[in-house]
Amino acid sequence: MNRILLASAFLLVSISAAFANGIPLAVSAPAVVSPAPKAPAPKLVEPHLHIARSNIAGHARIALTFDACMGQADERIVSTLVRERIPATIFVTARWLKRNPAALAVFLQNPDLFELENHGQNHIPAVDTPTLIYGIASAGSPQAVRQEVEGGAAAMVAAGIPAPHWFRGSTAKYDLSAIGEIRAMGYRIAGYSVNGDGGSLLGAVITEKRIASAKDGDVVISHVNQPTHAAGEGVAKALVDLKAKGTQFVRLEDVEDSGDDKTTE
């Protein structure tokens, strides 16, 4: 016992002497772990799309496109399109189709008015690397992009819709590699040139003004799945305004088009 006490006392004296004489002690510093480098955010594009102009004064040619993402059909818009006999291209998701059989029946009963195209299976952005777009998680891999596109098309065919030729992804944003993958699947990718309703979040007045400002060769994007939003009222009013001005409405399948970022080449 005395030996242990003597040894402890000697150790304390040695440590004190080392501090007093400035002699560094061999004490191991804690290991510093560097954080894993973040993967660079993918470069995203939001492609533009234009159609061939009419070049007839007072008769601008415009393509109306509507996204049916989720939710219910906006009867204010659908009924206006039918009543005024205004053609449009509707991009539907598999999720929207399940919830809106009555609206789908209206579209199918008016094949001269409505072209139905692919908006995806689950409304997931068609970006093949992981990222968030407006708070929505992207597909995240080439395989997931393919599933989003093919799943949407399969749901359309199962619902009695002709096989689609156009695709527009959730948020209308893509990375360039995903654009190449979707084009390799045989789809044209639908951009736009006029954002009519700001994702259905704008008020009725500004929505009406935006759509009514469309010019010869423009492709307008709006939404037909938010019946409780004020934007739908503005969309319906703008359609009537444009028709009164002599606007020529066309579907994407009816006219030549030009998209940037190699979306239609």
CSV table of C-alpha atoms in Angstrom, one decimal:
chain,number,residue,atom,x,y,z
A,1,MET,CA,0.0,0.0,0.0
A,2,ASN,CA,2.8,2.4,0.9
A,3,ARG,CA,4.5,1.6,-2.5
A,4,ILE,CA,1.3,2.6,-4.3
A,5,LEU,CA,1.0,5.9,-2.4
A,6,LEU,CA,4.7,6.7,-3.1
A,7,ALA,CA,4.3,5.9,-6.8
A,8,SER,CA,1.2,8.2,-7.1
A,9,ALA,CA,3.0,11.0,-5.2
A,10,PHE,CA,6.0,10.6,-7.5
A,11,LEU,CA,3.8,10.8,-10.6
A,12,LEU,CA,2.1,14.0,-9.3
A,13,VAL,CA,5.5,15.6,-8.6
A,14,SER,CA,6.7,14.7,-12.1
A,15,ILE,CA,3.7,16.2,-13.8
A,16,SER,CA,4.0,19.4,-11.7
A,17,ALA,CA,7.6,19.7,-12.6
A,18,ALA,CA,6.9,19.2,-16.3
A,19,PHE,CA,4.4,22.1,-16.3
A,20,ALA,CA,6.8,24.3,-14.3
A,21,ASN,CA,9.6,23.8,-16.8
A,22,GLY,CA,7.4,24.1,-19.9
A,23,ILE,CA,8.0,20.5,-21.0
A,24,PRO,CA,5.0,19.3,-23.1
A,25,LEU,CA,3.3,16.2,-22.1
A,26,ALA,CA,2.5,13.5,-24.7
A,27,VAL,CA,-1.3,13.8,-24.6
A,28,SER,CA,-3.3,12.6,-27.6
A,29,ALA,CA,-5.6,15.2,-29.1
A,30,PRO,CA,-9.1,14.2,-30.0
A,31,ALA,CA,-9.4,13.2,-33.6
A,32,VAL,CA,-11.0,15.8,-35.9
A,33,VAL,CA,-13.6,14.3,-38.3
A,34,SER,CA,-14.2,16.4,-41.4
A,35,PRO,CA,-17.8,16.5,-42.5
A,36,ALA,CA,-18.5,14.5,-45.7
A,37,PRO,CA,-18.5,16.9,-48.7
A,38,LYS,CA,-22.0,17.7,-50.0
A,39,ALA,CA,-22.8,16.5,-53.4
A,40,PRO,CA,-23.1,19.5,-55.8
A,41,ALA,CA,-26.7,20.5,-56.5
A,42,PRO,CA,-27.8,19.4,-60.0
A,43,LYS,CA,-28.1,22.1,-62.7
A,44,LEU,CA,-31.8,22.5,-63.3
A,45,VAL,CA,-33.5,24.0,-66.4
A,46,GLU,CA,-37.1,25.1,-67.0
A,47,PRO,CA,-37.5,24.7,-70.7
A,48,HIS,CA,-39.4,27.1,-72.9
A,49,LEU,CA,-41.8,25.9,-75.7
A,50,HIS,CA,-43.2,27.8,-78.6
A,51,ILE,CA,-45.5,26.8,-81.4
A,52,ALA,CA,-45.6,27.9,-85.0
A,53,ARG,CA,-47.2,31.4,-85.3
A,54,SER,CA,-50.2,32.1,-87.4
A,55,ASN,CA,-48.7,35.4,-88.5
A,56,ILE,CA,-52.2,36.7,-89.0
A,57,ALA,CA,-52.9,40.1,-87.5
A,58,GLY,CA,-55.7,39.9,-84.9
A,59,HIS,CA,-55.7,36.1,-84.9
A,60,ALA,CA,-52.8,35.0,-82.6
A,61,ARG,CA,-52.2,31.3,-82.3
A,62,ILE,CA,-51.9,30.0,-78.7
A,63,ALA,CA,-51.6,26.6,-77.2
A,64,LEU,CA,-53.3,26.2,-73.8
A,65,THR,CA,-51.8,23.6,-71.6
A,66,PHE,CA,-53.2,22.6,-68.2
A,67,ASP,CA,-51.6,20.5,-65.5
A,68,ALA,CA,-53.9,18.1,-63.6
A,69,CYS,CA,-51.5,17.3,-60.7
A,70,MET,CA,-53.6,16.0,-57.8
A,71,GLY,CA,-56.8,17.2,-56.2
A,72,GLN,CA,-60.1,17.7,-57.9
A,73,ALA,CA,-61.1,19.0,-61.4
A,74,ASP,CA,-61.7,22.7,-61.6
A,75,GLU,CA,-65.2,22.8,-63.2
A,76,ARG,CA,-64.9,26.6,-63.8
A,77,ILE,CA,-62.2,25.9,-66.3
A,78,VAL,CA,-63.4,22.6,-67.7
A,79,SER,CA,-66.9,23.9,-68.3
A,80,THR,CA,-65.6,27.1,-70.0
A,81,LEU,CA,-63.4,25.0,-72.4
A,82,VAL,CA,-66.4,22.8,-73.3
A,83,ARG,CA,-69.0,25.6,-73.6
A,84,GLU,CA,-66.7,27.9,-75.6
A,85,ARG,CA,-65.3,24.9,-77.7
A,86,ILE,CA,-61.8,25.9,-76.9
A,87,PRO,CA,-59.2,23.1,-77.5
A,88,ALA,CA,-56.4,22.5,-74.9
A,89,THR,CA,-53.8,20.0,-73.9
A,90,ILE,CA,-54.2,18.4,-70.5
A,91,PHE,CA,-51.3,16.9,-68.6
A,92,VAL,CA,-52.7,14.3,-66.2
A,93,THR,CA,-51.0,12.3,-63.4
A,94,ALA,CA,-52.0,8.8,-62.4
A,95,ARG,CA,-53.1,10.1,-59.0
A,96,TRP,CA,-55.4,12.7,-60.6
A,97,LEU,CA,-57.0,10.1,-62.9
A,98,LYS,CA,-58.0,7.9,-59.9
A,99,ARG,CA,-59.8,10.8,-58.2
A,100,ASN,CA,-61.6,12.4,-61.2
A,101,PRO,CA,-63.4,9.8,-63.4
A,102,ALA,CA,-66.2,12.3,-64.2
A,103,ALA,CA,-63.8,14.9,-65.5
A,104,LEU,CA,-61.9,12.3,-67.4
A,105,ALA,CA,-65.2,11.2,-69.0
A,106,VAL,CA,-65.8,14.8,-70.2
A,107,PHE,CA,-62.3,14.9,-71.7
A,108,LEU,CA,-62.8,11.6,-73.5
A,109,GLN,CA,-66.2,12.6,-74.8
A,110,ASN,CA,-64.7,15.6,-76.5
A,111,PRO,CA,-61.7,14.3,-78.5
A,112,ASP,CA,-61.9,17.3,-80.8
A,113,LEU,CA,-61.1,19.6,-77.9
A,114,PHE,CA,-58.9,17.7,-75.5
A,115,GLU,CA,-55.4,16.2,-76.0
A,116,LEU,CA,-54.4,14.2,-72.9
A,117,GLU,CA,-50.7,13.9,-72.1
A,118,ASN,CA,-48.4,12.5,-69.4
A,119,HIS,CA,-47.7,14.4,-66.2
A,120,GLY,CA,-46.2,11.4,-64.4
A,121,GLN,CA,-47.3,8.7,-62.0
A,122,ASN,CA,-46.9,10.4,-58.6
A,123,HIS,CA,-46.1,14.1,-59.5
A,124,ILE,CA,-42.4,13.7,-58.8
A,125,PRO,CA,-39.9,16.1,-60.4
A,126,ALA,CA,-38.1,14.4,-63.3
A,127,VAL,CA,-34.6,15.0,-62.0
A,128,ASP,CA,-32.3,12.0,-61.8
A,129,THR,CA,-30.2,13.1,-58.8
A,130,PRO,CA,-31.5,13.7,-55.3
A,131,THR,CA,-32.6,17.3,-54.6
A,132,LEU,CA,-35.6,19.4,-53.5
A,133,ILE,CA,-37.6,21.6,-55.8
A,134,TYR,CA,-40.2,23.8,-54.2
A,135,GLY,CA,-40.0,21.4,-51.3
A,136,ILE,CA,-40.7,18.4,-53.4
A,137,ALA,CA,-38.2,15.5,-53.5
A,138,SER,CA,-37.0,14.7,-57.0
A,139,ALA,CA,-37.1,11.2,-58.5
A,140,GLY,CA,-33.4,11.0,-57.6
A,141,SER,CA,-32.1,8.3,-60.0
A,142,PRO,CA,-32.5,7.4,-63.7
A,143,GLN,CA,-34.6,4.4,-62.7
A,144,ALA,CA,-37.0,6.5,-60.7
A,145,VAL,CA,-37.3,9.0,-63.5
A,146,ARG,CA,-38.2,6.1,-65.9
A,147,GLN,CA,-40.8,4.8,-63.3
A,148,GLU,CA,-42.4,8.2,-63.0
A,149,VAL,CA,-42.8,8.5,-66.8
A,150,GLU,CA,-43.8,4.9,-67.5
A,151,GLY,CA,-46.1,4.7,-64.6
A,152,GLY,CA,-48.0,7.8,-65.7
A,153,ALA,CA,-48.3,6.5,-69.2
A,154,ALA,CA,-49.5,3.0,-68.0
A,155,ALA,CA,-52.2,4.6,-65.9
A,156,MET,CA,-53.4,6.7,-68.9
A,157,VAL,CA,-53.7,3.7,-71.2
A,158,ALA,CA,-55.4,1.7,-68.4
A,159,ALA,CA,-58.0,4.6,-68.2
A,160,GLY,CA,-58.8,4.3,-71.9
A,161,ILE,CA,-56.6,7.3,-73.0
A,162,PRO,CA,-54.5,6.9,-76.1
A,163,ALA,CA,-50.7,6.4,-75.5
A,164,PRO,CA,-49.2,9.8,-74.7
A,165,HIS,CA,-46.4,11.5,-76.8
A,166,TRP,CA,-45.6,14.4,-74.5
A,167,PHE,CA,-44.4,14.5,-71.0
A,168,ARG,CA,-44.3,17.3,-68.5
A,169,GLY,CA,-42.7,16.6,-65.1
A,170,SER,CA,-43.8,18.0,-61.8
A,171,THR,CA,-42.5,21.6,-61.3
A,172,ALA,CA,-41.6,21.7,-65.0
A,173,LYS,CA,-37.9,21.6,-64.0
A,174,TYR,CA,-35.4,19.0,-65.1
A,175,ASP,CA,-31.7,18.2,-65.2
A,176,LEU,CA,-30.1,17.8,-68.6
A,177,SER,CA,-29.4,14.1,-68.2
A,178,ALA,CA,-33.0,13.4,-67.3
A,179,ILE,CA,-34.1,15.3,-70.4
A,180,GLY,CA,-31.9,12.9,-72.5
A,181,GLU,CA,-33.4,9.9,-70.7
A,182,ILE,CA,-37.0,11.0,-71.3
A,183,ARG,CA,-36.3,11.9,-74.9
A,184,ALA,CA,-34.7,8.4,-75.4
A,185,MET,CA,-38.0,7.0,-74.2
A,186,GLY,CA,-39.7,8.6,-77.2
A,187,TYR,CA,-41.3,11.6,-75.5
A,188,ARG,CA,-41.3,15.3,-76.4
A,189,ILE,CA,-41.0,17.4,-73.2
A,190,ALA,CA,-43.5,20.2,-72.8
A,191,GLY,CA,-42.1,23.5,-71.6
A,192,TYR,CA,-44.0,26.7,-71.9
A,193,SER,CA,-43.6,30.4,-72.6
A,194,VAL,CA,-46.3,32.0,-70.4
A,195,ASN,CA,-46.9,31.0,-66.8
A,196,GLY,CA,-50.6,31.8,-66.5
A,197,ASP,CA,-51.4,31.1,-62.8
A,198,GLY,CA,-48.1,30.8,-60.9
A,199,GLY,CA,-48.8,27.2,-59.9
A,200,SER,CA,-52.5,28.2,-59.3
A,201,LEU,CA,-51.3,30.4,-56.4
A,202,LEU,CA,-52.0,33.8,-58.1
A,203,GLY,CA,-55.1,35.8,-57.7
A,204,ALA,CA,-57.9,35.9,-60.2
A,205,VAL,CA,-57.1,39.4,-61.6
A,206,ILE,CA,-53.4,38.8,-62.2
A,207,THR,CA,-54.0,35.4,-63.6
A,208,GLU,CA,-56.5,36.8,-66.1
A,209,LYS,CA,-54.0,39.5,-67.1
A,210,ARG,CA,-51.1,37.0,-67.6
A,211,ILE,CA,-53.0,34.7,-69.8
A,212,ALA,CA,-54.7,37.4,-71.8
A,213,SER,CA,-51.2,38.8,-72.5
A,214,ALA,CA,-50.2,35.7,-74.5
A,215,LYS,CA,-49.0,36.4,-78.0
A,216,ASP,CA,-48.8,34.6,-81.3
A,217,GLY,CA,-46.8,31.4,-80.8
A,218,ASP,CA,-47.1,31.2,-77.0
A,219,VAL,CA,-47.6,28.1,-74.9
A,220,VAL,CA,-49.5,28.9,-71.8
A,221,ILE,CA,-49.3,26.7,-68.6
A,222,SER,CA,-52.0,26.8,-66.0
A,223,HIS,CA,-53.6,24.3,-63.6
A,224,VAL,CA,-57.0,22.6,-63.7
A,225,ASN,CA,-56.8,20.8,-60.3
A,226,GLN,CA,-57.4,23.5,-57.8
A,227,PRO,CA,-61.1,24.4,-57.7
A,228,THR,CA,-60.9,26.3,-54.5
A,229,HIS,CA,-58.1,28.7,-55.7
A,230,ALA,CA,-59.0,32.1,-57.0
A,231,ALA,CA,-56.7,31.6,-60.0
A,232,GLY,CA,-59.2,29.3,-61.7
A,233,GLU,CA,-61.7,32.2,-61.9
A,234,GLY,CA,-59.0,34.2,-63.7
A,235,VAL,CA,-58.2,31.4,-66.1
A,236,ALA,CA,-61.8,31.0,-67.1
A,237,LYS,CA,-62.2,34.8,-67.7
A,238,ALA,CA,-59.0,35.0,-69.7
A,239,LEU,CA,-60.2,32.2,-72.0
A,240,VAL,CA,-63.3,34.1,-72.9
A,241,ASP,CA,-61.4,37.3,-73.4
A,242,LEU,CA,-58.9,35.7,-75.7
A,243,LYS,CA,-61.6,34.1,-77.8
A,244,ALA,CA,-63.4,37.4,-78.1
A,245,LYS,CA,-60.1,38.9,-79.5
A,246,GLY,CA,-60.1,36.3,-82.3
A,247,THR,CA,-57.4,34.0,-80.8
A,248,GLN,CA,-56.8,30.7,-82.5
A,249,PHE,CA,-56.4,28.0,-79.9
A,250,VAL,CA,-54.5,24.8,-80.8
A,251,ARG,CA,-53.4,21.6,-79.1
A,252,LEU,CA,-49.8,20.6,-79.1
A,253,GLU,CA,-50.5,17.7,-81.4
A,254,ASP,CA,-52.0,20.0,-84.0
A,255,VAL,CA,-49.1,22.3,-84.7
A,256,GLU,CA,-45.3,22.4,-85.1
A,257,ASP,CA,-43.3,23.4,-82.1
A,258,SER,CA,-39.9,24.4,-80.9
A,259,GLY,CA,-38.5,23.7,-77.4
A,260,ASP,CA,-35.1,24.6,-76.0
A,261,ASP,CA,-32.7,22.5,-73.9
A,262,LYS,CA,-33.1,19.7,-76.5
A,263,THR,CA,-36.6,18.9,-75.3
A,264,THR,CA,-38.2,18.5,-78.7
A,265,GLU,CA,-35.3,18.0,-81.1
